[in-house]
Coordinates of C-alpha atoms (C1' of nucleotides) in Angstrom, one line a residue:
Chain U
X1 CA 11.4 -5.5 -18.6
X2 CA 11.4 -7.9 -15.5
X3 CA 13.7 -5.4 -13.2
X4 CA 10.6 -3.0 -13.6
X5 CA 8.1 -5.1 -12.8
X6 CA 9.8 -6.2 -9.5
X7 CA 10.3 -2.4 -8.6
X8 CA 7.1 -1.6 -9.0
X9 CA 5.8 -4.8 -7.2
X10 CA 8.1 -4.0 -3.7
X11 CA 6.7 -0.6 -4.4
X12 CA 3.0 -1.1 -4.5
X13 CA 3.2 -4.3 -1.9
X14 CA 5.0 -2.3 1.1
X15 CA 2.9 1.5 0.5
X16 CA -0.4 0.0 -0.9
X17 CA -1.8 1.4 -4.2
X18 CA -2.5 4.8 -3.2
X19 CA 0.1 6.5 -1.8
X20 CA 3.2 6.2 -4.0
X21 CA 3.6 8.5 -6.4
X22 CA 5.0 7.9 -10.2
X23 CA 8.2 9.5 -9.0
X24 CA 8.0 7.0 -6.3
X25 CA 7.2 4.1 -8.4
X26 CA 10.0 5.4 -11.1
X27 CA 13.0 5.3 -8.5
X28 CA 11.3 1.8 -7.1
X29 CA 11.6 0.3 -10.5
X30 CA 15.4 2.3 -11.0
X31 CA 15.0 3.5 -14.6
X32 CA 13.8 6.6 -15.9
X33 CA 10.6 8.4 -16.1
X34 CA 10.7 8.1 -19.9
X35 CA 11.8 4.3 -19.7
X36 CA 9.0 3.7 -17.1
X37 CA 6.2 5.3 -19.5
X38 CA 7.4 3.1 -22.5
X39 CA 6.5 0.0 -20.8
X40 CA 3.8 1.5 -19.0
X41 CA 2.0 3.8 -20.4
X42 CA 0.0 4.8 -17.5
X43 CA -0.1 4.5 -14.2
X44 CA -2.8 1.7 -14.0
X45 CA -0.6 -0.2 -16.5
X46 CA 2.0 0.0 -13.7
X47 CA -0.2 -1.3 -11.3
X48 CA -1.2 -4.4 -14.0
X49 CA 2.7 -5.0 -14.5
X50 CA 2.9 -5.6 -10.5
X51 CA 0.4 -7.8 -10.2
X52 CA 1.5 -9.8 -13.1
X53 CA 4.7 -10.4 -11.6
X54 CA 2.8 -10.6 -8.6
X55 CA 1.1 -13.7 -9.6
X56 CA 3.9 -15.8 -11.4
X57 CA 5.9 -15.4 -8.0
X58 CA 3.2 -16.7 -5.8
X59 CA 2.2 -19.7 -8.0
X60 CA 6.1 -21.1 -8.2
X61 CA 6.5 -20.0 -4.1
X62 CA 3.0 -22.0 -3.4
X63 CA 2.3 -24.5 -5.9
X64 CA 5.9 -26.2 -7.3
X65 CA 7.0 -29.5 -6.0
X66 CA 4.5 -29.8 -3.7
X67 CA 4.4 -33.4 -2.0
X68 CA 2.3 -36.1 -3.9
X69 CA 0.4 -37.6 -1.7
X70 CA -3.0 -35.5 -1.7
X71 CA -3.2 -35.6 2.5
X72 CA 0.1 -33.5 2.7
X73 CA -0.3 -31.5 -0.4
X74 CA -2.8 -29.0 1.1
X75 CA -0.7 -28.9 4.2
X76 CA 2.0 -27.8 2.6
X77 CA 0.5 -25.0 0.6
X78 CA -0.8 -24.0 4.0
X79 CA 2.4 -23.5 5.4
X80 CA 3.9 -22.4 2.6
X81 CA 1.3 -19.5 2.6
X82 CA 1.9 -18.9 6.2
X83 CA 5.5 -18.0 5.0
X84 CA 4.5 -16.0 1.8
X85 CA 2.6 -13.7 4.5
X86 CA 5.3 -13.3 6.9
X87 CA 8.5 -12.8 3.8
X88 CA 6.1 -10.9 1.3
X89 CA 3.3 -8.7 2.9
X90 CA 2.0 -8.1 6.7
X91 CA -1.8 -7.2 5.1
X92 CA -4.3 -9.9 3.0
X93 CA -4.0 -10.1 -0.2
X94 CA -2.2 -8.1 -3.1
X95 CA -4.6 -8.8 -5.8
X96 CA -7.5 -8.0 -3.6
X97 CA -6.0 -4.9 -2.4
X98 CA -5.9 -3.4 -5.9
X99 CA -9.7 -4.0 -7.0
X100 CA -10.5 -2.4 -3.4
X101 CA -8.5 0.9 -4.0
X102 CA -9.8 0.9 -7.5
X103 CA -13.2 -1.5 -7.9
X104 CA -14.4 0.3 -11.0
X105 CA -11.2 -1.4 -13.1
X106 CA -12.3 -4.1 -15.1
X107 CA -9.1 -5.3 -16.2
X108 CA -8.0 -5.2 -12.7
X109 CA -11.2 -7.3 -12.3
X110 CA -10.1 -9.9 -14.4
X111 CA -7.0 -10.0 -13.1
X112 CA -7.8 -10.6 -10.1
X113 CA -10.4 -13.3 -10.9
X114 CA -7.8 -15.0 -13.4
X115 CA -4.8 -15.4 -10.6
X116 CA -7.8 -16.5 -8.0
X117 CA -8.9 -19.1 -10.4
X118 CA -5.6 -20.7 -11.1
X119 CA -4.9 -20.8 -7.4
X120 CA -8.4 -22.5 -7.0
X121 CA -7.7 -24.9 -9.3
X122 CA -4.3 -25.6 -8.4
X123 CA -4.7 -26.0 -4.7
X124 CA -8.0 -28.6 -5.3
X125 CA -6.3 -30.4 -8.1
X126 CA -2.7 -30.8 -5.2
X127 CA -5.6 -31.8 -2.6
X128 CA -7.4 -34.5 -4.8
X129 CA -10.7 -32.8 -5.2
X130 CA -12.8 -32.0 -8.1
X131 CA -11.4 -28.8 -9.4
X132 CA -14.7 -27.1 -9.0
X133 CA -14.8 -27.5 -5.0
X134 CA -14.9 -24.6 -3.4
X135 CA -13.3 -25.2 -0.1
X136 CA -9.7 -25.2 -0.6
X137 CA -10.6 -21.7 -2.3
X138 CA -12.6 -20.2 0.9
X139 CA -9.5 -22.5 3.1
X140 CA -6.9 -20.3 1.6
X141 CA -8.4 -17.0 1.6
X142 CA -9.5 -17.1 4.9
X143 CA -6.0 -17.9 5.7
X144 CA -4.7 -15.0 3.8
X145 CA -7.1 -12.9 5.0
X146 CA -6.7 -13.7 8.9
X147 CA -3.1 -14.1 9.0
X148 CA -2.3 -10.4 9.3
X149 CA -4.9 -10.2 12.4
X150 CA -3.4 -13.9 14.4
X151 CA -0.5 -15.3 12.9
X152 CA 0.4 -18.3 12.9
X153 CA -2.3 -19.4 14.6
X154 CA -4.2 -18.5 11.7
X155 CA -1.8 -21.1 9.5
X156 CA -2.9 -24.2 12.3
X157 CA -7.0 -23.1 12.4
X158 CA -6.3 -23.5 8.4
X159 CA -5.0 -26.8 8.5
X160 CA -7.5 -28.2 11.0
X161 CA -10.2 -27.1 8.4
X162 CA -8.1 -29.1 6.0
X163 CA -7.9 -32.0 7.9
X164 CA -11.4 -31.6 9.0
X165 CA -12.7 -31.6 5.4
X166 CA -10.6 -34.3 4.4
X167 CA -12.3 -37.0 6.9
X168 CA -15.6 -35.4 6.4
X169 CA -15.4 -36.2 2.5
X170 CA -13.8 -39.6 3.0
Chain V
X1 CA -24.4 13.0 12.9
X2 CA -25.2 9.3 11.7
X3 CA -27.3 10.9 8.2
X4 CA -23.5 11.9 7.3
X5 CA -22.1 8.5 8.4
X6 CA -24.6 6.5 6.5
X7 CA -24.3 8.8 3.6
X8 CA -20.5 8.6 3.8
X9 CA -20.3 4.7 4.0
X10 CA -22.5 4.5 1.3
X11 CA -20.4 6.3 -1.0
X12 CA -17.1 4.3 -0.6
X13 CA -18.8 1.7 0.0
X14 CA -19.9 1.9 -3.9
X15 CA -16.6 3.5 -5.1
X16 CA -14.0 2.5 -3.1
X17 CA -11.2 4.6 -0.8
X18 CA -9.8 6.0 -3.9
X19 CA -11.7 7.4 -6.2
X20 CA -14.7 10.1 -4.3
X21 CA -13.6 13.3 -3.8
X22 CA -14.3 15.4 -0.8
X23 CA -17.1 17.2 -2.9
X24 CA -18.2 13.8 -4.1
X25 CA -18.7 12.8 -0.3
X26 CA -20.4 16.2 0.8
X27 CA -22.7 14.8 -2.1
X28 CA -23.3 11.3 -0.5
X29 CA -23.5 12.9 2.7
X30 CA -26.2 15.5 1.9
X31 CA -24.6 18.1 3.7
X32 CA -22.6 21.5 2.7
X33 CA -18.8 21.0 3.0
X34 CA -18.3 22.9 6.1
X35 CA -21.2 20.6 8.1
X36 CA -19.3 17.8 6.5
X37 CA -16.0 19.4 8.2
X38 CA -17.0 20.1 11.2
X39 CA -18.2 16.1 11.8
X40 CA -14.7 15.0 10.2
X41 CA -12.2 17.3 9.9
X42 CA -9.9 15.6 7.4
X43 CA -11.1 13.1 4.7
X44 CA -9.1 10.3 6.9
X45 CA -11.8 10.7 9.1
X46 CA -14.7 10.3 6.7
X47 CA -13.2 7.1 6.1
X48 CA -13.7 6.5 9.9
X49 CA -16.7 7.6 10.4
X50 CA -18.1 5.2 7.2
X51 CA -16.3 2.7 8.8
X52 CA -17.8 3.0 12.3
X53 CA -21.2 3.3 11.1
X54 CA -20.2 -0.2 9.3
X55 CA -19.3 -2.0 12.5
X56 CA -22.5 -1.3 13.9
X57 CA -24.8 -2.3 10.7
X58 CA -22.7 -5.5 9.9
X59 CA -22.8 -6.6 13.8
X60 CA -26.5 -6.0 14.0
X61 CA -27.4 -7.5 10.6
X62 CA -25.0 -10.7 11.4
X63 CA -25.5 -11.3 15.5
X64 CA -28.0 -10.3 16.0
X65 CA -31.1 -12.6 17.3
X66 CA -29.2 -16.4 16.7
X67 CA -30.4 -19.3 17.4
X68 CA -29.7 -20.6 20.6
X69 CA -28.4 -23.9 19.3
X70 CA -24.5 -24.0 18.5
X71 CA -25.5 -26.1 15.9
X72 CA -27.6 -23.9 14.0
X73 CA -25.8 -20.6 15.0
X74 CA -22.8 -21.0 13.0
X75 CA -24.7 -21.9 9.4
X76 CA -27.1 -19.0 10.0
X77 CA -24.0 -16.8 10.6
X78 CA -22.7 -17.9 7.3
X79 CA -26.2 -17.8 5.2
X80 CA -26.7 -14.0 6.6
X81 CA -22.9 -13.5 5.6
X82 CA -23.8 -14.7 2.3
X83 CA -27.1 -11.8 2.2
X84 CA -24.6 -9.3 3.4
X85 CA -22.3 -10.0 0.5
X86 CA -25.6 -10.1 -2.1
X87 CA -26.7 -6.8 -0.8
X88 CA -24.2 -4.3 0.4
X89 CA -21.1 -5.3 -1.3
X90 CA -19.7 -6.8 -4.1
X91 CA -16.2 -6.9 -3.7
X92 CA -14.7 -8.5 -0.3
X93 CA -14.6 -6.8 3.5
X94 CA -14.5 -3.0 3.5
X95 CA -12.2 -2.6 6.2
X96 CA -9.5 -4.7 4.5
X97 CA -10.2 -2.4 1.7
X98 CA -9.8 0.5 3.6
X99 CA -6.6 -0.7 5.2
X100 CA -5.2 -1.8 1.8
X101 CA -5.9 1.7 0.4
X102 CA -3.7 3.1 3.0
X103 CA -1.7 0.7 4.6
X104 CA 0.4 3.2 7.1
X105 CA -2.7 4.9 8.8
X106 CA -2.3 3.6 12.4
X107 CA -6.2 4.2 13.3
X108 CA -7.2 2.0 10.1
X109 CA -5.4 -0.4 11.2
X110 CA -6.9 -0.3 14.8
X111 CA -10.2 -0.2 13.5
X112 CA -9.8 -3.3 11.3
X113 CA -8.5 -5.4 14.5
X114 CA -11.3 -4.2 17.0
X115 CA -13.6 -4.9 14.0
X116 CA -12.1 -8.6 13.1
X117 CA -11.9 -9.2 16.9
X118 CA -15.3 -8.5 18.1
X119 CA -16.6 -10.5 14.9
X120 CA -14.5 -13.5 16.1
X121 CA -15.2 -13.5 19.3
X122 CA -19.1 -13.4 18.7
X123 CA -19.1 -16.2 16.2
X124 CA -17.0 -18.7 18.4
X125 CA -19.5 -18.0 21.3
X126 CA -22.0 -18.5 19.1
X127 CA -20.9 -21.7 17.9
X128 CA -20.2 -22.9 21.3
X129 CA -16.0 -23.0 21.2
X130 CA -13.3 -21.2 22.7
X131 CA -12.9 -17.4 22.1
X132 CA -9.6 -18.0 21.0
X133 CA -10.5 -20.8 18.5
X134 CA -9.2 -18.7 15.2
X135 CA -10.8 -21.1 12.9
X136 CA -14.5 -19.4 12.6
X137 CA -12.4 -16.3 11.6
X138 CA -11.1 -18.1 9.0
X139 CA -14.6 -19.4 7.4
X140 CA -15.5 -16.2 7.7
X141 CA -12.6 -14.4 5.9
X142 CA -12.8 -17.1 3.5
X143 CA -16.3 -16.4 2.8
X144 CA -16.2 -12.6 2.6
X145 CA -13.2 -13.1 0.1
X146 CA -14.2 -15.9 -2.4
X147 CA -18.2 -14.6 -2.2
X148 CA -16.9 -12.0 -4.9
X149 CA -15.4 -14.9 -6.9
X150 CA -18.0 -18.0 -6.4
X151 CA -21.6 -16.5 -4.9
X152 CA -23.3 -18.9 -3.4
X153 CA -21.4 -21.6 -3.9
X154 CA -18.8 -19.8 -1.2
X155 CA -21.5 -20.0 1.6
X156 CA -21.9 -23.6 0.7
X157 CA -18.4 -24.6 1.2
X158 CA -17.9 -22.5 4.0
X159 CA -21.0 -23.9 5.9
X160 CA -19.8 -27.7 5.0
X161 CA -16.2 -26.4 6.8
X162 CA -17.9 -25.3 9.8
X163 CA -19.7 -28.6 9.9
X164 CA -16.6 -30.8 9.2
X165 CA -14.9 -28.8 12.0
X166 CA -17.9 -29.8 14.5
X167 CA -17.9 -33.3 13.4
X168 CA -14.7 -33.7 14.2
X169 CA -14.3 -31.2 16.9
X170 CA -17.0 -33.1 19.0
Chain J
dG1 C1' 33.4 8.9 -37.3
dT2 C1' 28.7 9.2 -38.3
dG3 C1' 23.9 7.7 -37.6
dT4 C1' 20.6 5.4 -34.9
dA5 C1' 18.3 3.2 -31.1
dG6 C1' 17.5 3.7 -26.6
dG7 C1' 18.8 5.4 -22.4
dT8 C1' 19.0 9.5 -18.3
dA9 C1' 17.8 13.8 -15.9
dG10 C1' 14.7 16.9 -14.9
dA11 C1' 11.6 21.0 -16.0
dG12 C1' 6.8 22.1 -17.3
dA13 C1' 1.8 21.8 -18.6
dG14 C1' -2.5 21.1 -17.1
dA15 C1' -5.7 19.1 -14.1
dT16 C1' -7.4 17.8 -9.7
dC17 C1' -7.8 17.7 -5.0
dA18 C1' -8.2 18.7 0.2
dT19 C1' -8.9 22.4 2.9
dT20 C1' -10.2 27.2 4.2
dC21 C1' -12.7 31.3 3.8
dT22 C1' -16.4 34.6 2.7
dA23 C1' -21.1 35.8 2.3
dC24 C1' -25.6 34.8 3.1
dA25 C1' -30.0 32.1 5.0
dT26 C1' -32.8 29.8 8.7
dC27 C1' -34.8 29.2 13.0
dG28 C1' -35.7 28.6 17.9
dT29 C1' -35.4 31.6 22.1
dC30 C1' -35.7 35.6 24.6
Chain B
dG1 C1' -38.2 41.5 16.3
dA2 C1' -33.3 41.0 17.3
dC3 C1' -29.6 37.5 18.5
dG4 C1' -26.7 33.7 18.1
dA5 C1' -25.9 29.2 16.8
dT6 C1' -25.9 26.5 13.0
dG7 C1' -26.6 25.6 8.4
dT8 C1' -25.8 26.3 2.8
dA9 C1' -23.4 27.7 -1.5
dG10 C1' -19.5 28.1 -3.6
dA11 C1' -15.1 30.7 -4.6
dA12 C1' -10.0 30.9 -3.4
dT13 C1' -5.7 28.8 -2.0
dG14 C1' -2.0 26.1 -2.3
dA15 C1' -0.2 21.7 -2.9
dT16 C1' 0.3 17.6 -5.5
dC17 C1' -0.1 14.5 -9.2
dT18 C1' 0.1 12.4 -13.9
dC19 C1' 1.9 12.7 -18.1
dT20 C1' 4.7 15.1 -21.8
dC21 C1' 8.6 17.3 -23.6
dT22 C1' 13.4 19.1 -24.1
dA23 C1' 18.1 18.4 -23.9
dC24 C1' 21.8 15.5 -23.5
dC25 C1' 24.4 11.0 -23.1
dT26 C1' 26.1 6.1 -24.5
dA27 C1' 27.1 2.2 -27.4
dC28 C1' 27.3 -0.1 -31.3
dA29 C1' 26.8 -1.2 -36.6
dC30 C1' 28.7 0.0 -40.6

DNA sequence: GTGTAGGTAGAGAGATCATTCTACATCGTC
DNA sequence: GACGATGTAGAATGATCTCTCTACCTACAC
């Protein structure tokens, strides 16, 4: 169930992976401990439901109706990322976060490697590059990763890369 | 003592925040468990400790003896980035994955920004631009985080950023 | 109204973990 | 050769955690 999955996501997203307990995680999702363990059988499956939600929220808040025009498209994923940091999470990336606080999890692995992936592809394919460029990929992770530590400027160094590639590989 | 350090970092280093138990890291550290204690009273302050020992390997094995030329300082930053990843870590910056695993701890968080800072501020001098120019931080970050994902392909795109920015810097 | 599917509340089992404590060994110095 | 500081090995403590289980409730189909 969706109302779970959103629970556990606010859960895990404001007190990191470690610290909340299933208790915790059972009044975030607001069912009961019975309920929780039917659609999650485990604790790691709770962490799996997050990030699924996780993901589909970030593609539609990044990636829908983004501008046509190739030159604004990666601008405004940019800035639409700058806001994903300051609504959603003060601290790098969700995804990333969970294979660090448990990197011997191979379906976490995937995971994590499946939602990069999409976000590669989309952001290259909006930005009118082959789909197998890297940049946008290292762009938007170094955003993510250097937002929590300067903010906004962070979002403008981002966007001068951006620009900066774009003339470089006209 | 730095043999407990080293030993420490080592160990979550390969296992993450999560997972080793206090007895797994009196292992790694080659110590008994009240040697172990006496260095870092709480297993918060292994983490430290690893961490600190860290700072001072990454700085060294990253700054240290550049290239004079701007130019050239930047790309060799990058390519020794790139070694760093290959060697000592497979999965993205272990202070962000310390911080993720325990988002509330006040020192983490410190240690992460003096960390970040100091890396910043060496690798725009090195380059030859402002100390507050944020965007070597973000080719950086962006490294770190997709090297997991791409390999080598990451340092490529993130030198041909750090060139694009130059070019049109300049 | 009875049966069934699916829910809640919460106690309990069983394991694990961080931290402390006890007992003993080693070694350089006087 | 006795002392004191510092180390090791590992048991004991007390808390906490995941996961299961019991007992009860609600709503609806027939």
């Amino acid at each position: 169930m969706s109302k779970i999955s959103e629970g556990l996501e606010r859960a895990f997203a404001s007190r990191g992976f470690a610290e909340p307990s299933v208790e915790d995680l059972r009044d975030a999702a607001g069912v009961s401990l019975r309920t929780l363990y039917k659609y999650t059988p485990s604790r790691a499956e709770m962490v799996l439901a997050a990030l699924e939600n996780r993901h589909q929220r970030y593609l539609t808040r990044v990636f829908d109706n983004l501008p046509n025009e190739p030159e604004k498209a990666l601008d405004t994923i940019l800035s639409r990322i700058g806001k994903w940091m300051e609504t959603e999470t003060s601290h790098g990336c969700l995804f990333h976060a969970a294979v660090a606080a448990d990197p011997r999890s191979q379906p976490l692995r995937a995971l994590l490697e499946r939602h990069k992936a999409e976000v590669a592809t989309r952001a290259a394919a909006a930005a009118g590059l082959s789909s197998a460029d890297t940049a946008p990929l290292v762009i938007i992770e170094g955003l993510t990763q250097a937002w929590p530590l300067r903010g906004e400027a962070a979002v403008d160094a981002a966007k001068r890369l951006a620009h900066a590639l774009r003339s470089l590989g006209a």
